């Protein structure tokens, strides 16, 4: 799968770890920055990653900031994006099954890196259930 990934400085270290994991799985990655722990503004990176997914350049997106909150807010402002901020494997499973999330947000300062990788694995490997959930995701996409 082709994955767009981006972070601010607070999520940079986690982004690098996730890239390593995705490469091991054989996924292709488009890294939209940032490139170091120098302070930057998370809305720029959340928007860039979301636009890559919304335009179809990438199949899914993963974004990281300190908490995952700011960058998920930025991503969800782009039409067609359903970005789930996840702090557990169960949330990752449900945001795929119920929300058909096309982006995942993680907190580099708030989520243990090994847990974050388990969350990424679940996000990548879980299918959307459709059915009644499709009606609701269609409503989201029309907003
Ligand atoms: C940056 O210091 C921090 O505010 C950012 O990474 C993120 O946590 C915002 O939601």
mmCIF file of N, CA and C and ligand atoms in Angstrom:
data_model
loop_
_atom_site.group_PDB
_atom_site.id
_atom_site.type_symbol
_atom_site.label_atom_id
_atom_site.label_comp_id
_atom_site.label_asym_id
_atom_site.label_seq_id
_atom_site.Cartn_x
_atom_site.Cartn_y
_atom_site.Cartn_z
ATOM 1 N N UNK A 1 0.849 -1.198 0.000
ATOM 2 C CA UNK A 1 0.000 0.000 0.000
ATOM 3 C C UNK A 1 0.887 1.252 0.000
ATOM 4 N N UNK A 2 0.408 2.318 -0.637
ATOM 5 C CA UNK A 2 1.154 3.588 -0.638
ATOM 6 C C UNK A 2 0.623 4.467 0.501
ATOM 7 N N UNK A 3 1.506 4.777 1.426
ATOM 8 C CA UNK A 3 1.135 5.516 2.637
ATOM 9 C C UNK A 3 1.817 6.873 2.646
ATOM 10 N N UNK A 4 1.031 7.945 2.833
ATOM 11 C CA UNK A 4 1.609 9.274 3.072
ATOM 12 C C UNK A 4 1.797 9.425 4.569
ATOM 13 N N UNK A 5 2.927 10.007 4.968
ATOM 14 C CA UNK A 5 3.215 10.163 6.394
ATOM 15 C C UNK A 5 3.792 11.549 6.632
ATOM 16 N N UNK A 6 3.430 12.144 7.759
ATOM 17 C CA UNK A 6 3.930 13.486 8.075
ATOM 18 C C UNK A 6 3.865 13.693 9.580
ATOM 19 N N UNK A 7 4.654 14.629 10.052
ATOM 20 C CA UNK A 7 4.642 14.965 11.485
ATOM 21 C C UNK A 7 5.148 16.382 11.680
ATOM 22 N N UNK A 8 4.935 16.885 12.886
ATOM 23 C CA UNK A 8 5.673 18.081 13.312
ATOM 24 C C UNK A 8 6.874 17.587 14.132
ATOM 25 N N UNK A 9 7.557 18.507 14.801
ATOM 26 C CA UNK A 9 8.738 18.142 15.599
ATOM 27 C C UNK A 9 8.383 17.180 16.742
ATOM 28 N N UNK A 10 7.182 17.357 17.323
ATOM 29 C CA UNK A 10 6.770 16.521 18.455
ATOM 30 C C UNK A 10 6.501 15.076 18.061
ATOM 31 N N UNK A 11 6.252 14.867 16.776
ATOM 32 C CA UNK A 11 5.978 13.506 16.299
ATOM 33 C C UNK A 11 7.075 12.961 15.417
ATOM 34 N N UNK A 12 8.169 13.733 15.268
ATOM 35 C CA UNK A 12 9.208 13.345 14.305
ATOM 36 C C UNK A 12 9.827 11.975 14.612
ATOM 37 N N UNK A 13 10.216 11.755 15.852
ATOM 38 C CA UNK A 13 10.881 10.484 16.192
ATOM 39 C C UNK A 13 9.942 9.307 15.938
ATOM 40 N N UNK A 14 8.679 9.470 16.286
ATOM 41 C CA UNK A 14 7.717 8.388 16.055
ATOM 42 C C UNK A 14 7.508 8.177 14.556
ATOM 43 N N UNK A 15 7.440 9.256 13.796
ATOM 44 C CA UNK A 15 7.293 9.119 12.330
ATOM 45 C C UNK A 15 8.428 8.276 11.759
ATOM 46 N N UNK A 16 9.640 8.526 12.209
ATOM 47 C CA UNK A 16 10.788 7.772 11.681
ATOM 48 C C UNK A 16 10.663 6.289 12.028
ATOM 49 N N UNK A 17 10.199 6.012 13.236
ATOM 50 C CA UNK A 17 10.026 4.607 13.658
ATOM 51 C C UNK A 17 8.928 3.921 12.823
ATOM 52 N N UNK A 18 7.863 4.646 12.578
ATOM 53 C CA UNK A 18 6.755 4.074 11.781
ATOM 54 C C UNK A 18 7.216 3.809 10.353
ATOM 55 N N UNK A 19 8.018 4.705 9.794
ATOM 56 C CA UNK A 19 8.536 4.498 8.430
ATOM 57 C C UNK A 19 9.335 3.195 8.343
ATOM 58 N N UNK A 20 10.169 2.983 9.351
ATOM 59 C CA UNK A 20 10.986 1.761 9.377
ATOM 60 C C UNK A 20 10.075 0.528 9.387
ATOM 61 N N UNK A 21 9.025 0.588 10.209
ATOM 62 C CA UNK A 21 8.087 -0.538 10.297
ATOM 63 C C UNK A 21 7.371 -0.764 8.964
ATOM 64 N N UNK A 22 6.896 0.317 8.351
ATOM 65 C CA UNK A 22 6.157 0.184 7.085
ATOM 66 C C UNK A 22 7.063 -0.355 5.985
ATOM 67 N N UNK A 23 8.315 0.086 5.985
ATOM 68 C CA UNK A 23 9.262 -0.421 4.974
ATOM 69 C C UNK A 23 9.454 -1.924 5.135
ATOM 70 N N UNK A 24 9.574 -2.364 6.392
ATOM 71 C CA UNK A 24 9.741 -3.805 6.662
ATOM 72 C C UNK A 24 8.552 -4.605 6.139
ATOM 73 N N UNK A 25 7.354 -4.000 6.206
ATOM 74 C CA UNK A 25 6.150 -4.696 5.724
ATOM 75 C C UNK A 25 6.077 -4.738 4.205
ATOM 76 N N UNK A 26 6.875 -3.857 3.563
ATOM 77 C CA UNK A 26 6.843 -3.786 2.106
ATOM 78 C C UNK A 26 5.930 -2.698 1.570
ATOM 79 N N UNK A 27 5.439 -1.833 2.465
ATOM 80 C CA UNK A 27 4.612 -0.716 2.004
ATOM 81 C C UNK A 27 5.491 0.368 1.393
ATOM 82 N N UNK A 28 4.893 1.175 0.522
ATOM 83 C CA UNK A 28 5.607 2.314 -0.065
ATOM 84 C C UNK A 28 5.220 3.565 0.729
ATOM 85 N N UNK A 29 6.183 4.472 0.891
ATOM 86 C CA UNK A 29 5.970 5.628 1.767
ATOM 87 C C UNK A 29 6.254 6.921 1.012
ATOM 88 N N UNK A 30 5.361 7.893 1.199
ATOM 89 C CA UNK A 30 5.653 9.266 0.772
ATOM 90 C C UNK A 30 5.787 10.074 2.053
ATOM 91 N N UNK A 31 6.993 10.549 2.345
ATOM 92 C CA UNK A 31 7.245 11.312 3.566
ATOM 93 C C UNK A 31 7.140 12.803 3.255
ATOM 94 N N UNK A 32 6.149 13.447 3.865
ATOM 95 C CA UNK A 32 5.892 14.864 3.583
ATOM 96 C C UNK A 32 6.476 15.768 4.660
ATOM 97 N N UNK A 33 7.424 15.249 5.436
ATOM 98 C CA UNK A 33 8.092 16.045 6.464
ATOM 99 C C UNK A 33 7.379 15.938 7.794
ATOM 100 N N UNK A 34 7.909 16.588 8.773
ATOM 101 C CA UNK A 34 9.083 17.407 8.831
ATOM 102 C C UNK A 34 10.338 16.531 8.829
ATOM 103 N N UNK A 35 11.500 17.177 8.800
ATOM 104 C CA UNK A 35 12.732 16.414 8.617
ATOM 105 C C UNK A 35 13.654 16.437 9.837
ATOM 106 N N UNK A 36 13.214 17.059 10.932
ATOM 107 C CA UNK A 36 14.061 17.113 12.130
ATOM 108 C C UNK A 36 13.192 17.475 13.337
ATOM 109 N N UNK A 37 13.826 17.633 14.493
ATOM 110 C CA UNK A 37 13.074 18.008 15.700
ATOM 111 C C UNK A 37 13.041 19.520 15.899
ATOM 112 N N UNK A 38 13.428 20.252 14.884
ATOM 113 C CA UNK A 38 13.316 21.725 14.943
ATOM 114 C C UNK A 38 11.831 22.103 14.896
ATOM 115 N N UNK A 39 11.456 23.085 15.702
ATOM 116 C CA UNK A 39 10.042 23.437 15.840
ATOM 117 C C UNK A 39 9.405 23.907 14.517
ATOM 118 N N UNK A 40 8.258 23.302 14.210
ATOM 119 C CA UNK A 40 7.485 23.670 13.014
ATOM 120 C C UNK A 40 6.004 23.704 13.404
ATOM 121 N N UNK A 41 5.151 24.057 12.460
ATOM 122 C CA UNK A 41 3.717 24.207 12.740
ATOM 123 C C UNK A 41 2.932 23.000 12.205
ATOM 124 N N UNK A 42 2.286 22.272 13.117
ATOM 125 C CA UNK A 42 1.621 21.019 12.728
ATOM 126 C C UNK A 42 0.509 21.178 11.683
ATOM 127 N N UNK A 43 -0.216 22.331 11.605
ATOM 128 C CA UNK A 43 -1.275 22.388 10.575
ATOM 129 C C UNK A 43 -0.736 22.202 9.157
ATOM 130 N N UNK A 44 0.472 22.674 8.901
ATOM 131 C CA UNK A 44 1.057 22.551 7.553
ATOM 132 C C UNK A 44 1.211 21.074 7.183
ATOM 133 N N UNK A 45 1.663 20.277 8.128
ATOM 134 C CA UNK A 45 1.968 18.864 7.846
ATOM 135 C C UNK A 45 0.703 18.003 7.837
ATOM 136 N N UNK A 46 -0.231 18.346 8.708
ATOM 137 C CA UNK A 46 -1.507 17.623 8.699
ATOM 138 C C UNK A 46 -2.243 17.850 7.392
ATOM 139 N N UNK A 47 -2.233 19.089 6.925
ATOM 140 C CA UNK A 47 -2.915 19.435 5.667
ATOM 141 C C UNK A 47 -2.236 18.753 4.477
ATOM 142 N N UNK A 48 -0.920 18.783 4.436
ATOM 143 C CA UNK A 48 -0.191 18.184 3.301
ATOM 144 C C UNK A 48 -0.484 16.694 3.196
ATOM 145 N N UNK A 49 -0.470 16.015 4.322
ATOM 146 C CA UNK A 49 -0.715 14.574 4.314
ATOM 147 C C UNK A 49 -2.170 14.292 3.918
ATOM 148 N N UNK A 50 -3.084 15.071 4.464
ATOM 149 C CA UNK A 50 -4.510 14.876 4.151
ATOM 150 C C UNK A 50 -4.775 15.130 2.675
ATOM 151 N N UNK A 51 -4.139 16.122 2.103
ATOM 152 C CA UNK A 51 -4.360 16.411 0.677
ATOM 153 C C UNK A 51 -3.814 15.287 -0.200
ATOM 154 N N UNK A 52 -2.730 14.667 0.230
ATOM 155 C CA UNK A 52 -2.183 13.529 -0.532
ATOM 156 C C UNK A 52 -3.184 12.377 -0.539
ATOM 157 N N UNK A 53 -3.856 12.155 0.577
ATOM 158 C CA UNK A 53 -4.843 11.065 0.657
ATOM 159 C C UNK A 53 -6.122 11.457 -0.088
ATOM 160 N N UNK A 54 -6.605 12.666 0.144
ATOM 161 C CA UNK A 54 -7.871 13.096 -0.477
ATOM 162 C C UNK A 54 -7.763 13.128 -2.001
ATOM 163 N N UNK A 55 -6.583 13.431 -2.517
ATOM 164 C CA UNK A 55 -6.391 13.517 -3.977
ATOM 165 C C UNK A 55 -6.163 12.141 -4.611
ATOM 166 N N UNK A 56 -5.956 11.131 -3.766
ATOM 167 C CA UNK A 56 -5.720 9.787 -4.287
ATOM 168 C C UNK A 56 -4.252 9.480 -4.544
ATOM 169 N N UNK A 57 -3.362 10.441 -4.244
ATOM 170 C CA UNK A 57 -1.923 10.171 -4.433
ATOM 171 C C UNK A 57 -1.449 9.080 -3.476
ATOM 172 N N UNK A 58 -2.068 9.022 -2.308
ATOM 173 C CA UNK A 58 -1.745 7.967 -1.334
ATOM 174 C C UNK A 58 -3.043 7.284 -0.933
ATOM 175 N N UNK A 59 -2.939 6.000 -0.584
ATOM 176 C CA UNK A 59 -4.139 5.253 -0.199
ATOM 177 C C UNK A 59 -4.552 5.553 1.242
ATOM 178 N N UNK A 60 -3.565 5.716 2.109
ATOM 179 C CA UNK A 60 -3.834 6.063 3.510
ATOM 180 C C UNK A 60 -2.774 7.043 3.992
ATOM 181 N N UNK A 61 -3.073 7.703 5.116
ATOM 182 C CA UNK A 61 -2.123 8.653 5.690
ATOM 183 C C UNK A 61 -1.932 8.396 7.172
ATOM 184 N N UNK A 62 -0.731 8.697 7.642
ATOM 185 C CA UNK A 62 -0.425 8.607 9.071
ATOM 186 C C UNK A 62 0.247 9.914 9.470
ATOM 187 N N UNK A 63 -0.267 10.534 10.533
ATOM 188 C CA UNK A 63 0.293 11.804 11.006
ATOM 189 C C UNK A 63 0.598 11.730 12.494
ATOM 190 N N UNK A 64 1.666 12.388 12.895
ATOM 191 C CA UNK A 64 2.073 12.398 14.302
ATOM 192 C C UNK A 64 2.427 13.823 14.714
ATOM 193 N N UNK A 65 1.949 14.220 15.889
ATOM 194 C CA UNK A 65 2.462 15.424 16.536
ATOM 195 C C UNK A 65 2.675 15.042 17.998
ATOM 196 N N UNK A 66 2.835 16.022 18.884
ATOM 197 C CA UNK A 66 3.120 15.682 20.273
ATOM 198 C C UNK A 66 2.030 14.813 20.874
ATOM 199 N N UNK A 67 0.784 15.240 20.692
ATOM 200 C CA UNK A 67 -0.354 14.502 21.240
ATOM 201 C C UNK A 67 -1.158 13.777 20.165
ATOM 202 N N UNK A 68 -0.960 14.134 18.922
ATOM 203 C CA UNK A 68 -1.805 13.645 17.824
ATOM 204 C C UNK A 68 -3.061 14.486 17.640
ATOM 205 N N UNK A 69 -3.316 15.372 18.589
ATOM 206 C CA UNK A 69 -4.582 16.126 18.541
ATOM 207 C C UNK A 69 -4.551 17.199 17.456
ATOM 208 N N UNK A 70 -3.564 18.087 17.529
ATOM 209 C CA UNK A 70 -3.531 19.213 16.586
ATOM 210 C C UNK A 70 -3.475 18.747 15.142
ATOM 211 N N UNK A 71 -2.634 17.764 14.891
ATOM 212 C CA UNK A 71 -2.441 17.327 13.503
ATOM 213 C C UNK A 71 -3.667 16.553 13.001
ATOM 214 N N UNK A 72 -4.397 15.908 13.902
ATOM 215 C CA UNK A 72 -5.641 15.239 13.472
ATOM 216 C C UNK A 72 -6.722 16.271 13.177
ATOM 217 N N UNK A 73 -6.759 17.334 13.950
ATOM 218 C CA UNK A 73 -7.732 18.410 13.675
ATOM 219 C C UNK A 73 -7.453 18.988 12.289
ATOM 220 N N UNK A 74 -6.179 19.239 11.998
ATOM 221 C CA UNK A 74 -5.802 19.793 10.686
ATOM 222 C C UNK A 74 -6.227 18.839 9.573
ATOM 223 N N UNK A 75 -5.927 17.565 9.723
ATOM 224 C CA UNK A 75 -6.239 16.583 8.678
ATOM 225 C C UNK A 75 -7.743 16.506 8.433
ATOM 226 N N UNK A 76 -8.521 16.541 9.502
ATOM 227 C CA UNK A 76 -9.969 16.379 9.356
ATOM 228 C C UNK A 76 -10.657 17.587 8.735
ATOM 229 N N UNK A 77 -9.927 18.670 8.545
ATOM 230 C CA UNK A 77 -10.502 19.837 7.860
ATOM 231 C C UNK A 77 -10.504 19.667 6.340
ATOM 232 N N UNK A 78 -9.778 18.659 5.859
ATOM 233 C CA UNK A 78 -9.715 18.424 4.407
ATOM 234 C C UNK A 78 -10.861 17.488 4.008
ATOM 235 N N UNK A 79 -11.642 17.905 3.020
ATOM 236 C CA UNK A 79 -12.821 17.121 2.606
ATOM 237 C C UNK A 79 -12.416 15.716 2.160
ATOM 238 N N UNK A 80 -13.167 14.745 2.629
ATOM 239 C CA UNK A 80 -12.898 13.355 2.252
ATOM 240 C C UNK A 80 -12.010 12.631 3.246
ATOM 241 N N UNK A 81 -11.482 13.372 4.217
ATOM 242 C CA UNK A 81 -10.593 12.749 5.201
ATOM 243 C C UNK A 81 -11.368 12.337 6.443
ATOM 244 N N UNK A 82 -11.096 11.112 6.881
ATOM 245 C CA UNK A 82 -11.598 10.613 8.151
ATOM 246 C C UNK A 82 -10.368 10.146 8.921
ATOM 247 N N UNK A 83 -9.879 11.049 9.772
ATOM 248 C CA UNK A 83 -8.627 10.790 10.500
ATOM 249 C C UNK A 83 -8.948 10.435 11.948
ATOM 250 N N UNK A 84 -8.561 9.250 12.372
ATOM 251 C CA UNK A 84 -8.813 8.802 13.741
ATOM 252 C C UNK A 84 -7.564 8.930 14.597
ATOM 253 N N UNK A 85 -7.695 9.660 15.701
ATOM 254 C CA UNK A 85 -6.612 9.758 16.681
ATOM 255 C C UNK A 85 -6.737 8.557 17.613
ATOM 256 N N UNK A 86 -5.754 7.702 17.623
ATOM 257 C CA UNK A 86 -5.850 6.442 18.368
ATOM 258 C C UNK A 86 -4.782 6.327 19.442
ATOM 259 N N UNK A 87 -5.209 5.879 20.615
ATOM 260 C CA UNK A 87 -4.287 5.654 21.722
ATOM 261 C C UNK A 87 -4.305 4.189 22.172
ATOM 262 N N UNK A 88 -5.036 3.354 21.456
ATOM 263 C CA UNK A 88 -5.059 1.932 21.788
ATOM 264 C C UNK A 88 -5.287 1.128 20.512
ATOM 265 N N UNK A 89 -4.966 -0.147 20.582
ATOM 266 C CA UNK A 89 -5.192 -1.050 19.451
ATOM 267 C C UNK A 89 -6.698 -1.164 19.175
ATOM 268 N N UNK A 90 -7.499 -1.184 20.234
ATOM 269 C CA UNK A 90 -8.952 -1.281 20.045
ATOM 270 C C UNK A 90 -9.487 -0.082 19.261
ATOM 271 N N UNK A 91 -8.976 1.103 19.576
ATOM 272 C CA UNK A 91 -9.432 2.296 18.836
ATOM 273 C C UNK A 91 -9.038 2.195 17.367
ATOM 274 N N UNK A 92 -7.845 1.673 17.099
ATOM 275 C CA UNK A 92 -7.397 1.525 15.702
ATOM 276 C C UNK A 92 -8.296 0.548 14.962
ATOM 277 N N UNK A 93 -8.648 -0.536 15.632
ATOM 278 C CA UNK A 93 -9.528 -1.530 15.011
ATOM 279 C C UNK A 93 -10.894 -0.909 14.702
ATOM 280 N N UNK A 94 -11.426 -0.169 15.670
ATOM 281 C CA UNK A 94 -12.774 0.379 15.490
ATOM 282 C C UNK A 94 -12.805 1.560 14.528
ATOM 283 N N UNK A 95 -11.721 2.314 14.459
ATOM 284 C CA UNK A 95 -11.753 3.448 13.521
ATOM 285 C C UNK A 95 -11.658 2.959 12.078
ATOM 286 N N UNK A 96 -11.119 1.760 11.874
ATOM 287 C CA UNK A 96 -11.179 1.152 10.543
ATOM 288 C C UNK A 96 -12.543 0.487 10.321
ATOM 289 N N UNK A 97 -12.990 -0.320 11.271
ATOM 290 C CA UNK A 97 -14.236 -1.078 11.084
ATOM 291 C C UNK A 97 -15.453 -0.165 10.981
ATOM 292 N N UNK A 98 -15.498 0.873 11.807
ATOM 293 C CA UNK A 98 -16.707 1.698 11.889
ATOM 294 C C UNK A 98 -16.589 3.024 11.148
ATOM 295 N N UNK A 99 -15.423 3.654 11.178
ATOM 296 C CA UNK A 99 -15.279 4.992 10.571
ATOM 297 C C UNK A 99 -14.643 4.942 9.186
ATOM 298 N N UNK A 100 -14.165 3.767 8.781
ATOM 299 C CA UNK A 100 -13.409 3.648 7.527
ATOM 300 C C UNK A 100 -12.338 4.732 7.474
ATOM 301 N N UNK A 101 -11.639 4.917 8.579
ATOM 302 C CA UNK A 101 -10.623 5.987 8.668
ATOM 303 C C UNK A 101 -9.582 5.787 7.575
ATOM 304 N N UNK A 102 -9.345 6.861 6.834
ATOM 305 C CA UNK A 102 -8.291 6.799 5.816
ATOM 306 C C UNK A 102 -6.999 7.440 6.312
ATOM 307 N N UNK A 103 -7.069 7.999 7.525
ATOM 308 C CA UNK A 103 -5.838 8.500 8.159
ATOM 309 C C UNK A 103 -5.829 8.130 9.641
ATOM 310 N N UNK A 104 -4.626 7.951 10.133
ATOM 311 C CA UNK A 104 -4.386 7.637 11.552
ATOM 312 C C UNK A 104 -3.529 8.752 12.141
ATOM 313 N N UNK A 105 -3.900 9.232 13.327
ATOM 314 C CA UNK A 105 -3.068 10.207 14.048
ATOM 315 C C UNK A 105 -2.568 9.574 15.342
ATOM 316 N N UNK A 106 -1.321 9.876 15.663
ATOM 317 C CA UNK A 106 -0.681 9.334 16.863
ATOM 318 C C UNK A 106 0.080 10.435 17.585
ATOM 319 N N UNK A 107 0.215 10.282 18.891
ATOM 320 C CA UNK A 107 0.949 11.254 19.701
ATOM 321 C C UNK A 107 2.345 10.751 20.021
ATOM 322 N N UNK A 108 3.338 11.447 19.527
ATOM 323 C CA UNK A 108 4.730 11.053 19.763
ATOM 324 C C UNK A 108 5.168 11.228 21.206
ATOM 325 N N UNK A 109 4.491 12.134 21.921
ATOM 326 C CA UNK A 109 4.861 12.376 23.324
ATOM 327 C C UNK A 109 3.925 11.680 24.303
ATOM 328 N N UNK A 110 2.876 11.050 23.785
ATOM 329 C CA UNK A 110 1.851 10.517 24.689
ATOM 330 C C UNK A 110 1.590 9.020 24.524
ATOM 331 N N UNK A 111 2.096 8.451 23.435
ATOM 332 C CA UNK A 111 1.868 7.021 23.190
ATOM 333 C C UNK A 111 3.206 6.299 23.110
ATOM 334 N N UNK A 112 3.338 5.246 23.862
ATOM 335 C CA UNK A 112 4.562 4.442 23.848
ATOM 336 C C UNK A 112 4.858 3.998 22.402
ATOM 337 N N UNK A 113 6.104 4.140 21.947
ATOM 338 C CA UNK A 113 6.413 3.828 20.547
ATOM 339 C C UNK A 113 6.088 2.385 20.140
ATOM 340 N N UNK A 114 6.287 1.424 21.025
ATOM 341 C CA UNK A 114 5.974 0.035 20.665
ATOM 342 C C UNK A 114 4.460 -0.160 20.521
ATOM 343 N N UNK A 115 3.710 0.491 21.397
ATOM 344 C CA UNK A 115 2.245 0.448 21.264
ATOM 345 C C UNK A 115 1.829 1.135 19.961
ATOM 346 N N UNK A 116 2.478 2.243 19.648
ATOM 347 C CA UNK A 116 2.143 2.970 18.403
ATOM 348 C C UNK A 116 2.306 2.063 17.187
ATOM 349 N N UNK A 117 3.330 1.232 17.188
ATOM 350 C CA UNK A 117 3.537 0.324 16.053
ATOM 351 C C UNK A 117 2.411 -0.720 15.997
ATOM 352 N N UNK A 118 1.982 -1.205 17.142
ATOM 353 C CA UNK A 118 0.842 -2.145 17.169
ATOM 354 C C UNK A 118 -0.423 -1.462 16.640
ATOM 355 N N UNK A 119 -0.579 -0.196 16.977
ATOM 356 C CA UNK A 119 -1.739 0.576 16.493
ATOM 357 C C UNK A 119 -1.659 0.712 14.975
ATOM 358 N N UNK A 120 -0.471 1.028 14.460
ATOM 359 C CA UNK A 120 -0.288 1.158 13.006
ATOM 360 C C UNK A 120 -0.610 -0.170 12.325
ATOM 361 N N UNK A 121 -0.093 -1.269 12.881
ATOM 362 C CA UNK A 121 -0.340 -2.595 12.295
ATOM 363 C C UNK A 121 -1.852 -2.857 12.183
ATOM 364 N N UNK A 122 -2.569 -2.571 13.265
ATOM 365 C CA UNK A 122 -4.016 -2.811 13.277
ATOM 366 C C UNK A 122 -4.725 -1.893 12.292
ATOM 367 N N UNK A 123 -4.304 -0.641 12.250
ATOM 368 C CA UNK A 123 -4.894 0.312 11.299
ATOM 369 C C UNK A 123 -4.696 -0.169 9.863
ATOM 370 N N UNK A 124 -3.549 -0.713 9.572
ATOM 371 C CA UNK A 124 -3.242 -1.156 8.213
ATOM 372 C C UNK A 124 -3.994 -2.440 7.842
ATOM 373 N N UNK A 125 -4.202 -3.303 8.824
ATOM 374 C CA UNK A 125 -4.683 -4.658 8.517
ATOM 375 C C UNK A 125 -6.181 -4.869 8.730
ATOM 376 N N UNK A 126 -6.884 -3.857 9.202
ATOM 377 C CA UNK A 126 -8.311 -4.034 9.512
ATOM 378 C C UNK A 126 -9.174 -3.432 8.401
ATOM 379 N N UNK A 127 -10.183 -4.194 7.997
ATOM 380 C CA UNK A 127 -11.090 -3.745 6.922
ATOM 381 C C UNK A 127 -12.313 -3.017 7.492
ATOM 382 N N UNK A 128 -12.892 -2.166 6.678
ATOM 383 C CA UNK A 128 -14.152 -1.477 6.989
ATOM 384 C C UNK A 128 -15.295 -2.497 6.969
ATOM 385 N N UNK A 129 -16.198 -2.389 7.942
ATOM 386 C CA UNK A 129 -17.318 -3.341 8.006
ATOM 387 C C UNK A 129 -18.457 -2.988 7.059
ATOM 388 N N UNK A 130 -18.548 -1.725 6.644
ATOM 389 C CA UNK A 130 -19.638 -1.321 5.754
ATOM 390 C C UNK A 130 -20.985 -1.390 6.466
ATOM 391 N N UNK A 131 -22.031 -1.779 5.738
ATOM 392 C CA UNK A 131 -23.371 -1.889 6.338
ATOM 393 C C UNK A 131 -23.840 -0.551 6.895
ATOM 394 N N UNK A 132 -24.342 -0.562 8.134
ATOM 395 C CA UNK A 132 -24.884 0.670 8.731
ATOM 396 C C UNK A 132 -23.803 1.736 8.878
ATOM 397 N N UNK A 133 -22.547 1.299 8.954
ATOM 398 C CA UNK A 133 -21.455 2.271 9.120
ATOM 399 C C UNK A 133 -21.221 3.087 7.852
ATOM 400 N N UNK A 134 -21.562 2.502 6.707
ATOM 401 C CA UNK A 134 -21.388 3.206 5.431
ATOM 402 C C UNK A 134 -22.304 4.433 5.365
ATOM 403 N N UNK A 135 -23.523 4.278 5.848
ATOM 404 C CA UNK A 135 -24.465 5.414 5.857
ATOM 405 C C UNK A 135 -23.855 6.564 6.667
ATOM 406 N N UNK A 136 -23.216 6.236 7.762
ATOM 407 C CA UNK A 136 -22.667 7.271 8.652
ATOM 408 C C UNK A 136 -21.409 7.906 8.068
ATOM 409 N N UNK A 137 -20.562 7.098 7.442
ATOM 410 C CA UNK A 137 -19.358 7.691 6.835
ATOM 411 C C UNK A 137 -19.752 8.539 5.619
ATOM 412 N N UNK A 138 -20.825 8.136 4.924
ATOM 413 C CA UNK A 138 -21.318 8.969 3.815
ATOM 414 C C UNK A 138 -21.772 10.326 4.357
ATOM 415 N N UNK A 139 -22.424 10.315 5.526
ATOM 416 C CA UNK A 139 -22.855 11.578 6.139
ATOM 417 C C UNK A 139 -21.650 12.447 6.470
ATOM 418 N N UNK A 140 -20.587 11.824 6.980
ATOM 419 C CA UNK A 140 -19.372 12.595 7.285
ATOM 420 C C UNK A 140 -18.794 13.223 6.022
ATOM 421 N N UNK A 141 -18.792 12.436 4.962
ATOM 422 C CA UNK A 141 -18.171 12.919 3.725
ATOM 423 C C UNK A 141 -18.970 14.035 3.066
ATOM 424 N N UNK A 142 -20.240 14.129 3.424
ATOM 425 C CA UNK A 142 -21.064 15.200 2.856
ATOM 426 C C UNK A 142 -20.967 16.497 3.643
ATOM 427 N N UNK A 143 -20.356 16.487 4.796
ATOM 428 C CA UNK A 143 -20.284 17.708 5.631
ATOM 429 C C UNK A 143 -19.369 18.744 5.017
HETATM 430 C C1 LIG B 1 4.017 21.208 19.684
HETATM 431 O O1 LIG B 1 4.692 21.696 20.783
HETATM 432 C C2 LIG B 1 2.714 20.572 20.093
HETATM 433 O O2 LIG B 1 1.799 21.554 20.460
HETATM 434 C C3 LIG B 1 2.165 19.715 18.966
HETATM 435 O O3 LIG B 1 3.097 18.717 18.646
HETATM 436 C C4 LIG B 1 0.871 18.974 19.232
HETATM 437 O O4 LIG B 1 0.919 18.254 20.417
HETATM 438 C C5 LIG B 1 -0.362 19.754 19.078
HETATM 439 O O5 LIG B 1 -1.490 19.254 19.178
#
